[in-house]
Structures are given as C-alpha cells and as structure tokens.
Short mmCIF file of C-alpha atoms and ligand atoms in Angstrom, two decimals:
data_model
loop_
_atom_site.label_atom_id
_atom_site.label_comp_id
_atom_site.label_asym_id
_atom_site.label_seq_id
_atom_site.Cartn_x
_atom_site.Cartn_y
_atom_site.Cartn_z
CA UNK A 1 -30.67 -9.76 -10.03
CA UNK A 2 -29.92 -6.11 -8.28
CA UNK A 3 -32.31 -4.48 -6.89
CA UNK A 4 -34.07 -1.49 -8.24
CA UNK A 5 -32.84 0.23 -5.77
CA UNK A 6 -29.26 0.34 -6.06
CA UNK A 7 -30.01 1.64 -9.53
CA UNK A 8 -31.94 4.74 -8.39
CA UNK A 9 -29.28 5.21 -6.12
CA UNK A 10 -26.46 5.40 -8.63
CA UNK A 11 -28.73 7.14 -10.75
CA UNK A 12 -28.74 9.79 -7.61
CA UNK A 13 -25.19 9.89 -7.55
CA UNK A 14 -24.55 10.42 -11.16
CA UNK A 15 -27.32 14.00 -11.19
CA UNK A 16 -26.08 15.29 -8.00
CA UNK A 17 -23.97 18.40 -8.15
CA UNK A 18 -22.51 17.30 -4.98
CA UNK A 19 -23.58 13.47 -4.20
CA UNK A 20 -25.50 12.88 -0.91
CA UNK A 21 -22.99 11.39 1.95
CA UNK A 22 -25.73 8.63 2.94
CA UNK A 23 -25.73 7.50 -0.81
CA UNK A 24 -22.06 7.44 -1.20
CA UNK A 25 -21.61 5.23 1.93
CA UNK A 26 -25.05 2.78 0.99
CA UNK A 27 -23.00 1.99 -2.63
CA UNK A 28 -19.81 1.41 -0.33
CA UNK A 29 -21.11 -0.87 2.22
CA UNK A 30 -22.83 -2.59 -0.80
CA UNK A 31 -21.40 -6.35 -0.77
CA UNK A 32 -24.03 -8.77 -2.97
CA UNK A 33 -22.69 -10.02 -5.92
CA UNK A 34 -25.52 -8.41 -8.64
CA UNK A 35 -25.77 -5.35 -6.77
CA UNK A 36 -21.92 -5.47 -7.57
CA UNK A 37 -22.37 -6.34 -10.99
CA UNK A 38 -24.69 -3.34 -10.99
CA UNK A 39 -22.66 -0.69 -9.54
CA UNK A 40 -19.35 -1.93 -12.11
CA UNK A 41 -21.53 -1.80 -15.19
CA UNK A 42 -23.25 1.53 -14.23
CA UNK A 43 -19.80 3.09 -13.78
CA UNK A 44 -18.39 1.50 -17.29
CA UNK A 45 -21.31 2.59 -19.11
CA UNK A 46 -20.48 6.28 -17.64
CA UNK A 47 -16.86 5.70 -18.71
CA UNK A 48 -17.38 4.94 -22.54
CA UNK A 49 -20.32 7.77 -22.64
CA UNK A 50 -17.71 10.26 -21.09
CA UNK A 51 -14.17 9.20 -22.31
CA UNK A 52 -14.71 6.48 -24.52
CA UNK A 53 -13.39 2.81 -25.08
CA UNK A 54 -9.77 3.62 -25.48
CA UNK A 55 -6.96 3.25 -22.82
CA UNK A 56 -5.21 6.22 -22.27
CA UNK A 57 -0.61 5.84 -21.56
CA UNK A 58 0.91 8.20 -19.73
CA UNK A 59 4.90 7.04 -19.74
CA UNK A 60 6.36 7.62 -16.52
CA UNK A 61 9.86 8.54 -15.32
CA UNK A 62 9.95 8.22 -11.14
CA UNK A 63 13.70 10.66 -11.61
CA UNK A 64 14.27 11.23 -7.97
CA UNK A 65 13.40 8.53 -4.63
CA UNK A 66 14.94 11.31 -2.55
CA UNK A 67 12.29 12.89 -0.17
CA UNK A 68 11.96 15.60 3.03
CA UNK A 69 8.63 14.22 4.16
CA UNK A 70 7.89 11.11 6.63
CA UNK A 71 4.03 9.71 5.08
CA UNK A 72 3.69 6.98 7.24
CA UNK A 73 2.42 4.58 4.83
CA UNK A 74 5.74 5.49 1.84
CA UNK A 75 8.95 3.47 1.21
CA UNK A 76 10.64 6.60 0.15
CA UNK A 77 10.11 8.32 3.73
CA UNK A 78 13.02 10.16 4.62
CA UNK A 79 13.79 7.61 7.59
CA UNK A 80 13.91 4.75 4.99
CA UNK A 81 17.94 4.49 5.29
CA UNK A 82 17.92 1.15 3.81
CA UNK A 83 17.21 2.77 0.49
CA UNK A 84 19.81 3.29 -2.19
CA UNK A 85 18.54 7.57 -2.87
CA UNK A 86 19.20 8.75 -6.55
CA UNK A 87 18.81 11.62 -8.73
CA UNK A 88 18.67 10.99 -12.71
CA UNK A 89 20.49 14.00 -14.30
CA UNK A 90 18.53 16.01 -16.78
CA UNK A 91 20.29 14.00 -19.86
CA UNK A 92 18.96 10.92 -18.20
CA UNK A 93 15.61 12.26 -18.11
CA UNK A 94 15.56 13.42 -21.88
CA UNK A 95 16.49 9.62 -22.89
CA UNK A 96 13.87 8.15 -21.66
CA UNK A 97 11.49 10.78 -22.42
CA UNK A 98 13.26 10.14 -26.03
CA UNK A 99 12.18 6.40 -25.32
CA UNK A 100 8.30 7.71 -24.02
CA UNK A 101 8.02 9.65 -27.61
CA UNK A 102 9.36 6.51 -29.28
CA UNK A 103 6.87 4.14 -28.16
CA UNK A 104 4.21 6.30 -29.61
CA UNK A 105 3.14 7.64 -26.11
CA UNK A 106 1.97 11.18 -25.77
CA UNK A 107 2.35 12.39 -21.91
CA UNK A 108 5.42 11.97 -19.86
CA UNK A 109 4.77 12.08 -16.65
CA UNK A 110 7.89 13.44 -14.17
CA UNK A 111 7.36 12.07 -10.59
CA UNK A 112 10.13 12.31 -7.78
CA UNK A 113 9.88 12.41 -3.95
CA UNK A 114 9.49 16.16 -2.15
CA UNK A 115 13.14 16.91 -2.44
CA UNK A 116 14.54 20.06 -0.84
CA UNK A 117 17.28 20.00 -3.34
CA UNK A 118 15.12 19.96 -5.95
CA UNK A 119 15.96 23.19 -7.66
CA UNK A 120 12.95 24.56 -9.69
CA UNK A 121 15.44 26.17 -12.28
CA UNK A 122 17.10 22.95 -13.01
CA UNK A 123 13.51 21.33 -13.07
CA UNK A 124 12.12 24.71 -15.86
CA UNK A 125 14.89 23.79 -17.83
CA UNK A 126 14.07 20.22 -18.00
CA UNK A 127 10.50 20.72 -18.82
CA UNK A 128 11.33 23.15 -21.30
CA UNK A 129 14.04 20.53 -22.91
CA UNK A 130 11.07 18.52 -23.72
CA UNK A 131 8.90 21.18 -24.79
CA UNK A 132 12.26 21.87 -27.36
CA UNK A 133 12.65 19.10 -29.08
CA UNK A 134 9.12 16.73 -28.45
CA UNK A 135 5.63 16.76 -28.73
CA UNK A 136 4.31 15.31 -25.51
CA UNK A 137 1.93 16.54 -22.61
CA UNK A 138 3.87 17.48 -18.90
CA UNK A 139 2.66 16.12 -15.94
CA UNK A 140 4.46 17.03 -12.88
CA UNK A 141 4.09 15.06 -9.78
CA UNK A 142 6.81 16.55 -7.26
CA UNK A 143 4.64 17.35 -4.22
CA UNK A 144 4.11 20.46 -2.36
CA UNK A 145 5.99 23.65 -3.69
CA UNK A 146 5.45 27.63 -3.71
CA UNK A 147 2.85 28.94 -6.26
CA UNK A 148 6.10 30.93 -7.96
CA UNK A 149 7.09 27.34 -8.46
CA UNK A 150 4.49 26.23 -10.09
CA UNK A 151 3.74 29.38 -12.31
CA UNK A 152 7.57 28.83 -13.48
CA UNK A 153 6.92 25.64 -14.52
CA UNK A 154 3.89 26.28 -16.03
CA UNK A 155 5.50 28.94 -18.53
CA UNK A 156 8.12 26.60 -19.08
CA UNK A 157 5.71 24.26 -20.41
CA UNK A 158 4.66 21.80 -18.32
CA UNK A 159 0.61 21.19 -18.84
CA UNK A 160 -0.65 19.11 -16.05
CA UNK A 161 -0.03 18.56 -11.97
CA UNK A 162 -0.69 15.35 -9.67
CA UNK A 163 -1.04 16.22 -6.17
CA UNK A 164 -3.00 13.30 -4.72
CA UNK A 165 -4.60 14.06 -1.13
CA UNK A 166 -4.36 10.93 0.68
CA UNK A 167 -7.79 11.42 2.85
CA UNK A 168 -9.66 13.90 2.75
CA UNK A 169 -9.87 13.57 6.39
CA UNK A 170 -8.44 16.51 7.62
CA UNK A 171 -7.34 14.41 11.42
CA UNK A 172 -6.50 11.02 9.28
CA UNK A 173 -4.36 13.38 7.40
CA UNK A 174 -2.39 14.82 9.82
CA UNK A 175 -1.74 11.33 11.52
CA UNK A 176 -0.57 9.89 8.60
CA UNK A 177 1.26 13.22 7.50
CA UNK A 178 4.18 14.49 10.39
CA UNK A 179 4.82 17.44 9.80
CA UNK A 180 2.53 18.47 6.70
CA UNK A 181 -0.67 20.71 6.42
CA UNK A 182 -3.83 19.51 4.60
CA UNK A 183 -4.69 23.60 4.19
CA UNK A 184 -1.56 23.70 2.29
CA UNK A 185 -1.93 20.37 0.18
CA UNK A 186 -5.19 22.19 -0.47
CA UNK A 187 -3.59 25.49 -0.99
CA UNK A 188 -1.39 24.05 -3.62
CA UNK A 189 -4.70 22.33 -5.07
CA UNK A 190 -5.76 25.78 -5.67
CA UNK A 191 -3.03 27.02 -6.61
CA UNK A 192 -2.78 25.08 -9.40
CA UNK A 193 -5.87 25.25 -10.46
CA UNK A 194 -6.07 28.64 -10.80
CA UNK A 195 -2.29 28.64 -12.95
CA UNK A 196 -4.51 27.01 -15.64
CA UNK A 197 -3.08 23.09 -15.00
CA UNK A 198 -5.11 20.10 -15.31
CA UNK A 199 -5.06 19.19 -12.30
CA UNK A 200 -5.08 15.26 -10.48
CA UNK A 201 -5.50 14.20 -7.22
CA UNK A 202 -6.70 11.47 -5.36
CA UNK A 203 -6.48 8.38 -2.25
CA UNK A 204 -5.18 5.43 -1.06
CA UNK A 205 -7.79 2.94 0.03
CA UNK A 206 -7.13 0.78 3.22
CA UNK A 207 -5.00 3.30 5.60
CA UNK A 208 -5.65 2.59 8.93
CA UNK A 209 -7.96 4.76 10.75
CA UNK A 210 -9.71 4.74 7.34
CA UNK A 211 -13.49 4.25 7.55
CA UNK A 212 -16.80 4.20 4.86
CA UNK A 213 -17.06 7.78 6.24
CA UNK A 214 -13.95 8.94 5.41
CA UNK A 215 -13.52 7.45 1.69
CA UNK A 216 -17.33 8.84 0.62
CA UNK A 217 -15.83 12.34 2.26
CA UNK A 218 -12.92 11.85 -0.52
CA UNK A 219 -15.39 11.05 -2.93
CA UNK A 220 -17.73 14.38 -2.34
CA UNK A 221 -13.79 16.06 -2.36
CA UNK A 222 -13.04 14.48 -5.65
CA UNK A 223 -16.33 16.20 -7.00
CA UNK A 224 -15.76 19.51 -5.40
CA UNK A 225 -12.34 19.62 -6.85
CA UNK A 226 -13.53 19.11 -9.81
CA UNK A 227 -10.23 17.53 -11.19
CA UNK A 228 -9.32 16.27 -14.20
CA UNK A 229 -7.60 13.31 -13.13
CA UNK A 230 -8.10 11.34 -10.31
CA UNK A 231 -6.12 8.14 -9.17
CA UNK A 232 -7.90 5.88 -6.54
CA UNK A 233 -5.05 2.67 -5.74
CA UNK A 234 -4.92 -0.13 -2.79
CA UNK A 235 -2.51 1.12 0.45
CA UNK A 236 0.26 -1.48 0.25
CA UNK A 237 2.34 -1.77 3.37
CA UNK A 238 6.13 -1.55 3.29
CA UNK A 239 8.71 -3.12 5.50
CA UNK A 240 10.20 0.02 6.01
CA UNK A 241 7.43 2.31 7.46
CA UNK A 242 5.19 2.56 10.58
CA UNK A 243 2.54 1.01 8.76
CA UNK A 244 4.79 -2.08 8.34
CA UNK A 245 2.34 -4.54 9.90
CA UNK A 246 -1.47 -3.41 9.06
CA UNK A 247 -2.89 -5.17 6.60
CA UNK A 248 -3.18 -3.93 2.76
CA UNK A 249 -6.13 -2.15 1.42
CA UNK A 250 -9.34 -4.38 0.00
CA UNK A 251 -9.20 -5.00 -3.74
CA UNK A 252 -12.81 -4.91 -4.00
CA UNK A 253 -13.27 -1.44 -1.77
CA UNK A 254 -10.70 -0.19 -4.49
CA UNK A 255 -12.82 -1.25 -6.98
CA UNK A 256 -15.64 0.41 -5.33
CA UNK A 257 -14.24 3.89 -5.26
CA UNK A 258 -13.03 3.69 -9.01
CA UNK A 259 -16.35 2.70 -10.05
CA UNK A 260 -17.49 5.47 -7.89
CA UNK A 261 -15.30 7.95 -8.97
CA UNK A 262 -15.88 7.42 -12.39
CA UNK A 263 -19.79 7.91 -11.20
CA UNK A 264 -18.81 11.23 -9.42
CA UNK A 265 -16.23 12.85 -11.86
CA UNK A 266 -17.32 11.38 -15.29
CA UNK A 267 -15.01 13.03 -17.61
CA UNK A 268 -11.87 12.50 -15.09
CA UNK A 269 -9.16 10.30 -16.42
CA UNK A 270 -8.73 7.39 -13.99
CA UNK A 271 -5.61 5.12 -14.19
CA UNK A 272 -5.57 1.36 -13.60
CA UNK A 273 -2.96 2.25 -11.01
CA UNK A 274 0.74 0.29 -10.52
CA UNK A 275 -0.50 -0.79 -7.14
CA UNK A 276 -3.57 -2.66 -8.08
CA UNK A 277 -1.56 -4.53 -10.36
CA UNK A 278 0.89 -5.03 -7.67
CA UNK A 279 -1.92 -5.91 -5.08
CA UNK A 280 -1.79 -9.40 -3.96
CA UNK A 281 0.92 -10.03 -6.13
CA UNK A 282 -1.88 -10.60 -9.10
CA UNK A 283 -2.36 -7.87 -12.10
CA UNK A 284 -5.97 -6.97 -11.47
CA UNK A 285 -5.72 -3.36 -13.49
CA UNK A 286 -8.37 -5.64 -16.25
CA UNK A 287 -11.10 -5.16 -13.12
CA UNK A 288 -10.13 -1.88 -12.44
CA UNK A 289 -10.55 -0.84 -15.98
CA UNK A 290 -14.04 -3.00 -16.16
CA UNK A 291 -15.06 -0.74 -13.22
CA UNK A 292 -14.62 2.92 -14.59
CA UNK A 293 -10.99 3.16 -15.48
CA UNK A 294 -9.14 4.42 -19.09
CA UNK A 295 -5.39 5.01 -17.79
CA UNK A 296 -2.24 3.22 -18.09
CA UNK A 297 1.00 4.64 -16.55
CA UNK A 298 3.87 2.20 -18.23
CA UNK A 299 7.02 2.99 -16.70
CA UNK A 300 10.08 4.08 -18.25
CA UNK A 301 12.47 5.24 -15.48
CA UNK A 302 15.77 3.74 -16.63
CA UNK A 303 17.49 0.81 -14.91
CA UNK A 304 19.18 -0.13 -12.72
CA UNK A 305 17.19 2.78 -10.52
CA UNK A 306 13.57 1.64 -11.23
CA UNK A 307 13.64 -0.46 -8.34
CA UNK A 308 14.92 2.25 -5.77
CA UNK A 309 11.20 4.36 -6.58
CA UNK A 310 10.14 1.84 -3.56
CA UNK A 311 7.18 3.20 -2.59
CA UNK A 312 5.54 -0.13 -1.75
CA UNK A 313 6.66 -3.52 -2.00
CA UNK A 314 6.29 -5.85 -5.18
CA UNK A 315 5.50 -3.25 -7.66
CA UNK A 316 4.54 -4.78 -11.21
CA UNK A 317 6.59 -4.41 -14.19
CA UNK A 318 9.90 -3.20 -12.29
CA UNK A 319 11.52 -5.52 -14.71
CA UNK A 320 9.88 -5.33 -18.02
CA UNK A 321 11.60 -3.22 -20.37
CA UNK A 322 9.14 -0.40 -21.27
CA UNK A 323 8.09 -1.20 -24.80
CA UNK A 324 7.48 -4.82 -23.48
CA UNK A 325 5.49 -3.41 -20.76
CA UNK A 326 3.66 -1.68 -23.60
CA UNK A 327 3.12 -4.61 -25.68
CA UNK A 328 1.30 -6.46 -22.72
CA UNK A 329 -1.32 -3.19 -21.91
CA UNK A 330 -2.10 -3.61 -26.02
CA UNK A 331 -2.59 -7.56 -24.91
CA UNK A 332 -4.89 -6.38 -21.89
CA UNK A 333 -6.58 -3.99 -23.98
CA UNK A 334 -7.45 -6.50 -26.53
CA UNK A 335 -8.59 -9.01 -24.33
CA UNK A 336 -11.11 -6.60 -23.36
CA UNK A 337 -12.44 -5.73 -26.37
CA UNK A 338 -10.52 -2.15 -25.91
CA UNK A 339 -7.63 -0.58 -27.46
CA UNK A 340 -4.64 1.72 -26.37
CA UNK A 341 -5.46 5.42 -27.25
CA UNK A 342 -2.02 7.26 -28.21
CA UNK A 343 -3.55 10.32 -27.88
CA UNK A 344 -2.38 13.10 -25.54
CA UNK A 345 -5.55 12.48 -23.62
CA UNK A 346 -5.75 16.50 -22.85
CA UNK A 347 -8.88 16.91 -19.94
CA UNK A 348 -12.09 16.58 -21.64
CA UNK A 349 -12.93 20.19 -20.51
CA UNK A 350 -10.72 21.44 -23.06
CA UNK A 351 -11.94 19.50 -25.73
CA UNK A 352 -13.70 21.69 -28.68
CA UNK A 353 -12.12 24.50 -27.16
CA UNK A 354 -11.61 26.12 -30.38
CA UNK A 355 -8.14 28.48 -30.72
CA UNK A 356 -6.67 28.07 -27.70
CA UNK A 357 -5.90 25.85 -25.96
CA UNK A 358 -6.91 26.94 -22.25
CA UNK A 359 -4.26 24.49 -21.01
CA UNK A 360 -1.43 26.40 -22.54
CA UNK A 361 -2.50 29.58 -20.78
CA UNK A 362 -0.92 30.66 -17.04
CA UNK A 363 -1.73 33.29 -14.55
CA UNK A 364 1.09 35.16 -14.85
CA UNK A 365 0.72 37.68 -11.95
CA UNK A 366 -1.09 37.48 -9.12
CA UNK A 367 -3.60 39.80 -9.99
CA UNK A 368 -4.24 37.34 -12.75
CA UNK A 369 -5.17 34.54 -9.63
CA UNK A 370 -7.67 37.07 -8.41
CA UNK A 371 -9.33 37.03 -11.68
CA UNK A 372 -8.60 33.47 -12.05
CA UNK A 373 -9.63 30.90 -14.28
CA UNK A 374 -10.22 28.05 -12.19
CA UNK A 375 -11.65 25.35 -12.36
CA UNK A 376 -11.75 24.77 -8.74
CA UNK A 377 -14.12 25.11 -6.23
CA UNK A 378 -11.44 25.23 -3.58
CA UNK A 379 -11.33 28.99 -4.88
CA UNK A 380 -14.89 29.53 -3.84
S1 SF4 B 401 4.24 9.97 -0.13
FE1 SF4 B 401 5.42 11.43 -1.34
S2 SF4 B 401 5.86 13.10 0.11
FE2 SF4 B 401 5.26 11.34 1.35
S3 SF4 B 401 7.20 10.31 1.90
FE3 SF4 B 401 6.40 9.36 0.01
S4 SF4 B 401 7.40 10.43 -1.67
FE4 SF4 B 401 7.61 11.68 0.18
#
C-alpha cells in the first residue's frame, strides 16, 4: 500500500499555482511499486475529471524532412546526408488532409523540419485551402519563425501551434541546440500566445546531461506556460546524430512526467506520443494513456515518404495505412474501457466560451500584442 504521504504530496502538486521544486523531484525519484500505482491513478483520476474518458486524434501529415537546424538528438539534422529530403506539394497535402477528414478525424496537424525554403505564402495558402473546402482544426508544427509569420498564418486560418522546448534548461539547451536561442524558442512561445493560438509545447525525457532537476524545471515551465497542449515522449537515439550511442530515455521516467504533467496542467491535452510506442520496439501508448494521457496522433503523410520523417529510429505504424492505424487506436481504446473522441478537441479554456470563439481571433497589429490576450505568463 502507498504511503500517505505520497498522496499529500500529489495532493500539493495538484493546488499549487506553481508546484514546489522539492515536490516535483520527491514524485520523480519515487520508484516503489504502490507509490507508483499511486502517482498513475492520481494523475488518471485528474485526466477524466478535466478532459474526460475519450481519446482525442489529431491526423498528422510530417510534409517536409528538410531542416536548417543541427538538434543533436534529430534524424532530420541538416548533417543527416544519408537521408532521402522531400517536400509534398500543396496538392499532396490537401489529399491526405482529404483522407484526415475522411476518417472522421477533426485536427490535421502540419509538421515539417525548420526549412529556410519554407515560404510562408505558399504555407497561408495551404492552410487556407483547408480552411476552403474542410472543417478541421490547424495545428502547425514548423519550428521557429518571425511573429509576421505566425500572425499570417493565423488569419489564414490555422488555430493551434506546437513548439516543444526540449529542456527547459537554458545550458542543456544550448548544448543540445548549435546554433539556436532558448530566449527566442521562448520568444516565439510568446509570440504565439499572445496571436490568440492554442499553444503546445513540451520535452524529451532521457537527453544526456538530463537530470531529476532539470525535468521538474520543465515541469514548473509547463505550468508557467500555461499551454494547452503538452507532449512529454522517450529520447530515442538515431544512427545518424551525435547522440548515436547514449542510451534511450526510461519508459517509466516518461511515464512519470505524463502522469505529472497531467497533475500540473490538468486541462492540457497530452498525446500518447509515436515514440513511446516506438520505445523498445513495444507499443506502450496503453500505459501512457493509463498515466494521464487522451491524445492520439495517427499518421497520414502519404507513402512512399513516411519513412524519410526519420526523426528516430523504428517509429510505429510507418507502415500501416492510416485508417488501419485508426482501426487499431479504436482496438486500444476499447481494451481500456475508453473510446476515440472525433471531436475537434478545441483547448478546454475555450470551452463555454459563448459567441466567439477566442481561438478564431488574432492580434492583428502590434499594438494589439501590447494589449494582448495571452494566455501566457511568458508575457508577464
Ligand atoms: S528537432 Fe526539429 S529543428 Fe531540430 S533538427 Fe530536428 S526537425 Fe530540425
């Protein structure tokens, strides 16, 4: 049986406008099986109470592997010149967002390495294709780019922006990050923030250099970001990187952090990520959703390119076609006693928000960021 303890503790965790460090690194040091149990079923509970029982899809198309940037733990690196680069055309993307719409799924998600050829026109026009002709939630996912860029695409249509942090370690950061800033991956936090997007970030657990410290320091950031999304998933090494030979991130810290996310950020959807089903070679996204998860990302980038979005190796479901992929989250679901929600899944901040839809609306000048209507502490 757990300990009274562990309960207050969580209990702490759960009240506190910005969880106590100490507390945050007891529950991750925290290794006997019922104070396990404990800490899962605490963070499950909060996840039904908050967003329920159903499992959120987001359909995915990864539409460009091409990238400036050298993260020292990525298979897409630009110094990766075994890999094949591509660039679906916008008629490509439109299929399978066609496909996404098909399958009953509500949010497309567009992903693509930091290209510097990556013209934000050609990407406005895309987002507003699908804005034209279906009825879906926009999530970007295309890195660091000017706030002009992202107050285009936000008129354009798109509704919601992944920018995951990494660490929030400012010096693990920089060593895993040539070349890049954390004040501007926090600057384009903001940024977005303030442009009205529901905003996502989140880590990778097991980078070396990584310590209990530094993942209860991305915990406390999750919290003070107050995101709407956050995506916690294993660091899997790739042949092709610096970080070829360290080992892969700990299943069970992974499972740690979602439970304590979910703890932290209650009403932030979590995904199941790709890489914990890809972990180990075994699909362990049931545990992950067991331990505070609701989020699915099936993937729909066409063939024969789904393969060359390489950002680790062994990546689950490269060859399933999508709808089977989909059939088999229903399975999971089911076996759970859950079931697939084909809602849009908006941020449960906007929920009841009677009118308008504050997720529609953009700063459209920067006068309008001064005022701002952020959600954001970064802005504080
Ligand atoms: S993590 Fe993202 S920005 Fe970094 S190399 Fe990979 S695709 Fe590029």
């Amino acid at each position: 049986m757990a300990s009274p303890g562990i309960e207050r503790v969580l209990e702490r965790i759960h009240a506190a406008e910005l969880p106590d460090f100490a507390d945050l690194t007891f529950v991750l040091r925290v290794a006997d099986p019922a104070e396990l149990r404990a800490l899962f079923g605490f963070a499950d509970a909060v996840r039904r109470e908050s967003v329920g029982d159903g499992i959120l899809l987001r359909g995915i198309i990864e539409f460009s592997n091409v990238c400036r940037n050298t993260c020292r733990y990525c298979g897409l690196n630009r110094r990766n010149t075994h890999l094949a680069r591509y660039r679906l055309t916008r008629d490509q993307i439109l299929a399978a967002v066609q496909n996404i719409c098909e399958a009953g799924i509500k949010t497309v998600v567009l992903q693509s390495g930091e290209e510097d050829n990556l013209g934000a026109d050609w990407l406005t026009e895309v987002i507003a294709g699908i804005g034209r002709s279906l009825d879906a939630a926009v999530t970007l996912c295309v890195g660091e780019r000017s706030r002009e860029e992202y107050r285009a695409w936000k008129l354009a249509g798109a509704d919601r922006y992944l920018l995951k942090i990494e660490t929030s370690d400012p010096g693990l950061y920089r060593e895993l990050h040539p070349g890049m800033s954390f004040e501007n991956r926090t600057r384009c936090l903001q940024d977005l923030a303030v442009l009205g997007y529901q905003t996502g970030s989140g880590n990778l657990v097991g980078l070396v250099g990584q310590t209990i410290e530094s993942l209860a320091g991305d915990l406390r950031f999750f919290k003070q970001g107050r995101f709407d999304m956050v995506s916690v998933s294993p660091f899997i090494p790739h042949l092709q990187t610096p970080l070829a030979t360290e080992p892969a991130g700990d299943l069970m810290m992974t499972l740690k952090m979602i439970a304590l996310t979910r703890i932290v950020c209650p009403n932030a959807h979590i995904p199941a990520s790709t890489a914990i089903g890809s972990l180990h070679g075994r699909d362990e996204r049931p545990r992950a959703l067991a331990a505070g998860a609701n989020v699915i990302m099936p993937n729909f980038t066409p063939n024969p390119v789904r393969r060359l979005y390489d950002l680790y190796p062994g990546k689950t479901g490269c060859d399933l076609p999508p709808q089977q992929s989909v059939a088999a989250i229903e399975r999971m679901a089911a076996a759970m006693g859950r079931g697939v929600d084909y809602a849009r899944g908006d941020a449960v901040r906007l929920k009841g928000a009677s009118g308008c839809d504050p997720s529609r609306s953009v700063a459209s000048s920067d006068a309008d960021l001064a005022k701002g209507q952020c959600n954001s502490m970064y802005a504080n």
